[in-house]
Every structure is written in C-alpha cells, then in structure tokens.
PDB file of C-alpha atoms in Angstrom:
ATOM      1  CA  MET A 197     -18.656 -14.840  10.427  1.00 40.00           C
ATOM      2  CA  PRO A 198     -17.731 -12.465  13.302  1.00 40.00           C
ATOM      3  CA  THR A 199     -19.249  -9.012  13.267  1.00 38.00           C
ATOM      4  CA  THR A 200     -17.037  -5.971  12.700  1.00 39.00           C
ATOM      5  CA  SER A 201     -17.094  -5.068  16.370  1.00 40.00           C
ATOM      6  CA  SER A 202     -16.038  -8.519  17.591  1.00 44.00           C
ATOM      7  CA  HIS A 203     -13.207  -9.298  15.166  1.00 48.00           C
ATOM      8  CA  PRO A 204      -9.775  -8.146  16.495  1.00 50.00           C
ATOM      9  CA  ARG A 205      -8.451  -7.228  13.058  1.00 55.00           C
ATOM     10  CA  HIS A 206     -11.578  -5.219  12.247  1.00 52.00           C
ATOM     11  CA  ASN A 207     -11.168  -3.371  15.544  1.00 53.00           C
ATOM     12  CA  THR A 208      -7.577  -2.479  14.661  1.00 52.00           C
ATOM     13  CA  VAL A 209      -8.682  -1.081  11.309  1.00 58.00           C
ATOM     14  CA  LYS A 210     -11.551   0.818  12.924  1.00 50.00           C
ATOM     15  CA  LYS A 211      -9.241   2.357  15.526  1.00 47.00           C
ATOM     16  CA  TYR A 212      -6.762   3.381  12.843  1.00 56.00           C
ATOM     17  CA  ILE A 213      -9.398   5.078  10.697  1.00 53.00           C
ATOM     18  CA  LEU A 214     -10.742   7.010  13.670  1.00 42.00           C
ATOM     19  CA  ALA A 215      -7.224   8.138  14.580  1.00 46.00           C
ATOM     20  CA  SER A 216      -6.213   9.041  11.028  1.00 49.00           C
ATOM     21  CA  HIS A 217      -6.301  12.621   9.806  1.00 39.00           C
ATOM     22  CA  HIS A 218      -8.195  11.312   6.777  1.00 43.00           C
ATOM     23  CA  THR A 219     -11.954  11.127   7.185  1.00 43.00           C
ATOM     24  CA  GLN A 220     -14.093   8.415   5.698  1.00 45.00           C
ATOM     25  CA  ILE A 221     -16.501  11.105   4.491  1.00 40.00           C
ATOM     26  CA  ASP A 222     -15.223  11.959   1.033  1.00 45.00           C
ATOM     27  CA  SER A 223     -15.414  15.668   0.201  1.00 47.00           C
ATOM     28  CA  MET A 224     -16.484  14.857  -3.360  1.00 48.00           C
ATOM     29  CA  ALA A 225     -19.159  12.318  -2.449  1.00 51.00           C
ATOM     30  CA  SER A 226     -22.312  12.402  -0.367  1.00 53.00           C
ATOM     31  CA  LYS A 227     -21.781   8.948   1.118  1.00 75.00           C
ATOM     32  CA  PRO A 228     -18.849   7.625   3.155  1.00 88.00           C
ATOM     33  CA  LEU A 229     -16.486   4.971   1.878  1.00 95.00           C
ATOM     34  CA  ASP A 230     -15.908   1.862   3.963  1.00 96.00           C
ATOM     35  CA  TYR A 231     -12.287   0.831   4.526  1.00 98.00           C
ATOM     36  CA  ILE A 232     -12.233  -2.854   5.418  1.00 96.00           C
ATOM     37  CA  PRO A 233      -9.699  -5.698   5.713  1.00 97.00           C
ATOM     38  CA  TYR A 234      -9.818  -8.664   3.365  1.00 97.00           C
ATOM     39  CA  SER A 235     -12.006 -11.413   4.824  1.00 95.00           C
ATOM     40  CA  ASP A 236     -12.412 -14.323   2.378  1.00 94.00           C
ATOM     41  CA  GLU A 237     -11.865 -15.497  -1.200  1.00 93.00           C
ATOM     42  CA  THR A 238     -15.303 -14.372  -2.357  1.00 95.00           C
ATOM     43  CA  GLN A 239     -13.710 -10.909  -2.574  1.00 96.00           C
ATOM     44  CA  LEU A 240     -10.889 -12.097  -4.847  1.00 95.00           C
ATOM     45  CA  PRO A 241     -12.642 -11.719  -8.258  1.00 95.00           C
ATOM     46  CA  THR A 242     -13.526  -8.110  -7.447  1.00 95.00           C
ATOM     47  CA  ILE A 243      -9.970  -7.386  -6.321  1.00 96.00           C
ATOM     48  CA  MET A 244      -8.488  -8.972  -9.439  1.00 96.00           C
ATOM     49  CA  LYS A 245     -10.809  -7.037 -11.755  1.00 94.00           C
ATOM     50  CA  LEU A 246      -9.915  -3.708 -10.173  1.00 96.00           C
ATOM     51  CA  ILE A 247      -6.167  -4.368 -10.310  1.00 95.00           C
ATOM     52  CA  GLU A 248      -6.251  -5.694 -13.876  1.00 92.00           C
ATOM     53  CA  ASP A 249      -8.089  -2.563 -15.018  1.00 90.00           C
ATOM     54  CA  ASP A 250      -5.612  -0.272 -13.252  1.00 83.00           C
ATOM     55  CA  LEU A 251      -2.098  -1.743 -13.392  1.00 80.00           C
ATOM     56  CA  SER A 252       0.114  -2.351 -16.423  1.00 74.00           C
ATOM     57  CA  GLU A 253       1.632  -5.566 -15.070  1.00 80.00           C
ATOM     58  CA  PRO A 254      -0.433  -8.784 -15.461  1.00 82.00           C
ATOM     59  CA  TYR A 255      -0.712 -11.196 -12.522  1.00 91.00           C
ATOM     60  CA  SER A 256      -1.959 -14.766 -12.339  1.00 92.00           C
ATOM     61  CA  ILE A 257      -4.470 -15.894  -9.742  1.00 93.00           C
ATOM     62  CA  TYR A 258      -1.617 -17.761  -8.033  1.00 95.00           C
ATOM     63  CA  THR A 259       0.188 -14.469  -7.436  1.00 96.00           C
ATOM     64  CA  TYR A 260      -2.876 -12.992  -5.771  1.00 96.00           C
ATOM     65  CA  ARG A 261      -3.341 -16.098  -3.639  1.00 96.00           C
ATOM     66  CA  TYR A 262       0.324 -16.113  -2.627  1.00 97.00           C
ATOM     67  CA  PHE A 263      -0.016 -12.672  -1.069  1.00 97.00           C
ATOM     68  CA  ILE A 264      -3.584 -12.817   0.215  1.00 96.00           C
ATOM     69  CA  HIS A 265      -3.466 -16.325   1.681  1.00 96.00           C
ATOM     70  CA  ASN A 266      -0.141 -15.740   3.442  1.00 98.00           C
ATOM     71  CA  TRP A 267      -0.769 -12.163   4.610  1.00 98.00           C
ATOM     72  CA  PRO A 268      -4.551 -11.605   4.677  1.00 98.00           C
ATOM     73  CA  GLN A 269      -4.073  -9.076   7.478  1.00 97.00           C
ATOM     74  CA  LEU A 270      -2.136  -6.849   5.045  1.00 98.00           C
ATOM     75  CA  CYS A 271      -4.840  -6.578   2.394  1.00 98.00           C
ATOM     76  CA  PHE A 272      -7.319  -3.702   2.670  1.00 99.00           C
ATOM     77  CA  MET A 273     -10.198  -2.547   0.494  1.00 98.00           C
ATOM     78  CA  ALA A 274     -12.099   0.693   0.001  1.00 98.00           C
ATOM     79  CA  ASN A 275     -15.763   0.087  -0.766  1.00 97.00           C
ATOM     80  CA  ASP A 276     -18.465   2.424  -2.006  1.00 96.00           C
ATOM     81  CA  GLN A 277     -21.407   0.468  -0.636  1.00 92.00           C
ATOM     82  CA  ASP A 278     -20.963  -2.959  -2.324  1.00 88.00           C
ATOM     83  CA  LYS A 279     -18.491  -1.744  -4.964  1.00 94.00           C
ATOM     84  CA  CYS A 280     -14.747  -2.168  -4.419  1.00 96.00           C
ATOM     85  CA  VAL A 281     -13.093   1.080  -5.561  1.00 98.00           C
ATOM     86  CA  GLY A 282      -9.628   0.653  -4.039  1.00 98.00           C
ATOM     87  CA  VAL A 283      -7.360  -2.123  -2.803  1.00 98.00           C
ATOM     88  CA  ILE A 284      -3.870  -2.597  -1.409  1.00 98.00           C
ATOM     89  CA  ILE A 285      -2.061  -5.952  -1.117  1.00 98.00           C
ATOM     90  CA  CYS A 286       1.139  -6.365   0.899  1.00 99.00           C
ATOM     91  CA  LYS A 287       3.410  -8.899   2.551  1.00 98.00           C
ATOM     92  CA  LEU A 288       5.825  -8.920   5.480  1.00 98.00           C
ATOM     93  CA  ASP A 289       8.870 -11.167   5.782  1.00 97.00           C
ATOM     94  CA  TYR A 290      12.588 -11.086   6.510  1.00 97.00           C
ATOM     95  CA  HIS A 291      15.144  -9.626   4.102  1.00 95.00           C
ATOM     96  CA  ASN A 292      18.805  -9.457   5.151  1.00 93.00           C
ATOM     97  CA  GLU A 293      17.827  -9.919   8.813  1.00 92.00           C
ATOM     98  CA  ARG A 294      15.372  -7.016   8.671  1.00 95.00           C
ATOM     99  CA  LEU A 295      11.611  -7.414   8.815  1.00 98.00           C
ATOM    100  CA  ARG A 296      10.567  -5.877   5.510  1.00 98.00           C
ATOM    101  CA  GLY A 297       7.081  -4.921   4.455  1.00 98.00           C
ATOM    102  CA  TYR A 298       6.374  -4.934   0.744  1.00 99.00           C
ATOM    103  CA  ILE A 299       3.535  -3.155  -1.052  1.00 98.00           C
ATOM    104  CA  ALA A 300       2.847  -5.469  -3.967  1.00 97.00           C
ATOM    105  CA  MET A 301      -0.273  -3.895  -5.469  1.00 96.00           C
ATOM    106  CA  LEU A 302      -2.227  -0.674  -5.045  1.00 96.00           C
ATOM    107  CA  ALA A 303      -5.153   0.221  -7.285  1.00 96.00           C
ATOM    108  CA  VAL A 304      -7.946   2.791  -7.221  1.00 96.00           C
ATOM    109  CA  ALA A 305     -10.791   2.945  -9.739  1.00 96.00           C
ATOM    110  CA  LYS A 306     -10.254   5.814 -12.194  1.00 94.00           C
ATOM    111  CA  GLU A 307     -13.490   7.595 -11.342  1.00 95.00           C
ATOM    112  CA  TYR A 308     -12.528   7.620  -7.637  1.00 96.00           C
ATOM    113  CA  ARG A 309      -9.015   9.041  -7.937  1.00 92.00           C
ATOM    114  CA  LYS A 310      -7.761  12.296  -6.399  1.00 91.00           C
ATOM    115  CA  ARG A 311      -9.866  11.631  -3.321  1.00 93.00           C
ATOM    116  CA  LYS A 312      -7.091  10.383  -0.995  1.00 95.00           C
ATOM    117  CA  ILE A 313      -8.248   6.763  -1.247  1.00 97.00           C
ATOM    118  CA  GLY A 314      -4.805   5.501  -2.263  1.00 96.00           C
ATOM    119  CA  THR A 315      -3.152   7.519   0.492  1.00 97.00           C
ATOM    120  CA  THR A 316      -5.546   6.160   3.110  1.00 97.00           C
ATOM    121  CA  LEU A 317      -5.004   2.554   1.992  1.00 98.00           C
ATOM    122  CA  VAL A 318      -1.209   2.964   2.084  1.00 98.00           C
ATOM    123  CA  GLU A 319      -1.379   4.529   5.543  1.00 98.00           C
ATOM    124  CA  MET A 320      -3.530   1.652   6.785  1.00 98.00           C
ATOM    125  CA  ALA A 321      -1.077  -0.899   5.389  1.00 98.00           C
ATOM    126  CA  ILE A 322       1.936   0.891   6.890  1.00 98.00           C
ATOM    127  CA  HIS A 323       0.154   1.106  10.235  1.00 98.00           C
ATOM    128  CA  ALA A 324      -0.586  -2.640  10.153  1.00 98.00           C
ATOM    129  CA  MET A 325       3.017  -3.487   9.241  1.00 98.00           C
ATOM    130  CA  LYS A 326       4.410  -1.250  11.978  1.00 97.00           C
ATOM    131  CA  GLU A 327       2.134  -3.002  14.473  1.00 97.00           C
ATOM    132  CA  GLN A 328       3.892  -6.223  13.429  1.00 97.00           C
ATOM    133  CA  ASN A 329       7.307  -4.599  14.048  1.00 97.00           C
ATOM    134  CA  ALA A 330       8.336  -3.954  10.446  1.00 98.00           C
ATOM    135  CA  ASP A 331      11.757  -2.343  10.122  1.00 98.00           C
ATOM    136  CA  GLU A 332      11.076  -0.937   6.664  1.00 98.00           C
ATOM    137  CA  VAL A 333       8.537  -0.909   3.833  1.00 98.00           C
ATOM    138  CA  VAL A 334       9.471  -1.070   0.148  1.00 98.00           C
ATOM    139  CA  LEU A 335       7.744  -1.087  -3.238  1.00 98.00           C
ATOM    140  CA  GLU A 336       8.404  -0.525  -6.911  1.00 97.00           C
ATOM    141  CA  THR A 337       6.651   1.950  -9.188  1.00 95.00           C
ATOM    142  CA  GLU A 338       7.194   3.121 -12.757  1.00 95.00           C
ATOM    143  CA  TYR A 339       9.746   5.929 -12.843  1.00 94.00           C
ATOM    144  CA  THR A 340       7.358   7.972 -15.017  1.00 94.00           C
ATOM    145  CA  ASN A 341       4.409   7.613 -12.605  1.00 93.00           C
ATOM    146  CA  GLU A 342       4.522  11.082 -11.082  1.00 94.00           C
ATOM    147  CA  GLY A 343       1.270  10.575  -9.181  1.00 92.00           C
ATOM    148  CA  ALA A 344       2.536   7.481  -7.363  1.00 94.00           C
ATOM    149  CA  LEU A 345       5.963   9.008  -6.720  1.00 96.00           C
ATOM    150  CA  SER A 346       4.352  12.099  -5.212  1.00 95.00           C
ATOM    151  CA  LEU A 347       2.006  10.016  -3.036  1.00 95.00           C
ATOM    152  CA  TYR A 348       4.779   7.892  -1.571  1.00 97.00           C
ATOM    153  CA  GLN A 349       7.193  10.798  -1.141  1.00 96.00           C
ATOM    154  CA  HIS A 350       4.504  12.623   0.831  1.00 96.00           C
ATOM    155  CA  LEU A 351       4.285   9.581   3.127  1.00 97.00           C
ATOM    156  CA  GLY A 352       8.034   9.579   3.774  1.00 97.00           C
ATOM    157  CA  PHE A 353       9.357   7.118   1.180  1.00 98.00           C
ATOM    158  CA  ILE A 354      12.706   7.783  -0.479  1.00 98.00           C
ATOM    159  CA  ARG A 355      14.051   6.608  -3.841  1.00 96.00           C
ATOM    160  CA  ASP A 356      16.328   3.699  -3.004  1.00 95.00           C
ATOM    161  CA  LYS A 357      17.409   2.643  -6.502  1.00 95.00           C
ATOM    162  CA  ARG A 358      16.441   2.728 -10.168  1.00 97.00           C
ATOM    163  CA  LEU A 359      15.631  -0.623 -11.776  1.00 96.00           C
ATOM    164  CA  TYR A 360      16.196  -0.553 -15.520  1.00 96.00           C
ATOM    165  CA  ARG A 361      13.593  -2.212 -17.778  1.00 94.00           C
ATOM    166  CA  TYR A 362      11.959  -3.661 -14.673  1.00 92.00           C
ATOM    167  CA  TYR A 363       8.479  -4.090 -16.122  1.00 91.00           C
ATOM    168  CA  LEU A 364       7.391  -6.336 -18.975  1.00 88.00           C
ATOM    169  CA  ASN A 365       6.612  -3.253 -21.060  1.00 88.00           C
ATOM    170  CA  GLY A 366      10.267  -2.212 -20.808  1.00 91.00           C
ATOM    171  CA  VAL A 367       9.669   0.736 -18.478  1.00 93.00           C
ATOM    172  CA  ASP A 368      12.142   1.455 -15.666  1.00 96.00           C
ATOM    173  CA  ALA A 369      11.080   1.445 -12.027  1.00 96.00           C
ATOM    174  CA  PHE A 370      12.125   3.192  -8.848  1.00 97.00           C
ATOM    175  CA  ARG A 371      12.365   1.108  -5.700  1.00 98.00           C
ATOM    176  CA  LEU A 372      11.043   3.233  -2.865  1.00 98.00           C
ATOM    177  CA  LYS A 373      11.761   2.657   0.805  1.00 98.00           C
ATOM    178  CA  LEU A 374      10.282   3.841   4.082  1.00 98.00           C
ATOM    179  CA  PHE A 375      12.265   3.375   7.297  1.00 97.00           C
ATOM    180  CA  CYS A 376       9.956   2.369  10.143  1.00 95.00           C
ATOM    181  CA  LYS A 377      12.645   2.309  12.810  1.00 84.00           C
ATOM    182  CA  THR A 378      15.694   4.469  13.405  1.00 67.00           C
ATOM    183  CA  MET A 379      18.670   2.186  12.797  1.00 55.00           C
ATOM    184  CA  VAL A 380      21.243   4.984  13.082  1.00 48.00           C
ATOM    185  CA  GLY A 381      21.086   8.559  14.312  1.00 45.00           C
ATOM    186  CA  GLU A 382      18.333  10.636  12.750  1.00 42.00           C
ATOM    187  CA  ARG A 383      20.890  13.048  11.304  1.00 40.00           C
ATOM    188  CA  GLU A 384      22.705  10.179   9.616  1.00 38.00           C
ATOM    189  CA  ILE A 385      19.466   8.838   8.116  1.00 39.00           C
ATOM    190  CA  GLY A 386      18.658  12.288   6.768  1.00 41.00           C
ATOM    191  CA  GLU A 387      22.085  12.526   5.152  1.00 40.00           C
ATOM    192  CA  VAL A 388      21.730   9.077   3.578  1.00 40.00           C
ATOM    193  CA  GLU A 389      18.262   9.855   2.235  1.00 43.00           C
ATOM    194  CA  GLU A 390      19.383  13.169   0.763  1.00 43.00           C
ATOM    195  CA  GLY A 391      22.396  11.568  -0.906  1.00 39.00           C
ATOM    196  CA  VAL A 392      20.381   8.717  -2.412  1.00 39.00           C
ATOM    197  CA  THR A 393      17.693  11.057  -3.698  1.00 35.00           C
ATOM    198  CA  LYS A 394      20.224  13.371  -5.344  1.00 36.00           C
ATOM    199  CA  ALA A 395      21.973  10.438  -6.993  1.00 35.00           C
ATOM    200  CA  LEU A 396      18.740   9.175  -8.533  1.00 39.00           C
ATOM    201  CA  ILE A 397      17.268  12.447  -9.784  1.00 34.00           C
TER     202      ILE A 397
END
C-alpha cells in the first residue's frame, strides 16, 4: 500500500487540510484527529457501524458499496487514533447536463459533536468535487434537523425544495443545494436564492 506522502489522493487531502481554516488540533481534545480518504473495504464495517448509530435511515451493504466502490475518492473519514469518529460519503455524476455532486451520508459520533468535524468533512468533500469540476452539490436532510440545516447554510447551501414524507419514518426533508459555478450573473443567483429561501420558510 502506498504511503500517505506518495499517494496522489492523500496529497490532495493533506494540502486541503493545511489550507483550510480548520485545524486538525481539536480545541476540546489533547490529540489531533486524522482526516483521511477511504482506502479499502476493511474500513467498511467501521463506517457502517458509525452511520447506523447516527442516522435514522437504514442502508444495506449494497448501498454503501454502490457509493464507495464507484466514488472512493469522495469518501473521507475522521479518525481519533484507530477509532473512526466521523465519515462522509458522496458521489458525482451528471444530472440534467450538469455535473452534480451528492452528499449521501454524513455522520459524527455523538461524543465528538460540536467540534467542527462534520463541517471539516463537508468542506473536504466539496473541495474534492470542485476539483473534479462539479457544477453543484446537493443533499437531503430532515426539515427538523436544525443542526444540519445550520451547518450547510453556513457553508453556502440554500433550500432548494421541501420533500414531503421523504424518509421512511414519515418526516419531511429539505433538499439543499450549493452552486459551485456561476451559471448566471451573481446578482441573479442572489435573487433566486433569496426567493427560494423565502418560499420555503
């Protein structure tokens, strides 16, 4: 297996972390967290356990493999030594002639929350998708999940639409969208975003 310094994808992640305004040294912990890309299927059981403990929606192993096997470069983990405490899983493909990134899963262990781990993972994923020329990034989250809505709004996502009874538990969702490229004038985008947000509140 290549070392961290010799693997191109590891170098990209390393460069991003060094450039990010987030530090790997957590203010609430004495030891740094390691933010690493997915490398092989030996990590899958740990990823599945973390997501199953955190998210309300159940997924089969085939769902995990669909995302991770097709877009391994868009899966990142936060590790506290050998313990996985955060993970993000994404994909990138075409939708209506636009290259769309999709954040499928984001989970952080309960005892590690409010330490910017989720924010850092999302920023890493967005950075990776932008490097692959994504036009936009979308995701769904429960409309009652104020923590997630605040996180994504802080990163520039807008509320694109409300999806009624989207989850198996009957809860509605908001589809959130981040524009990676300016498709129209910036003023026009601002007007569209403001109008959509007002309509959904």
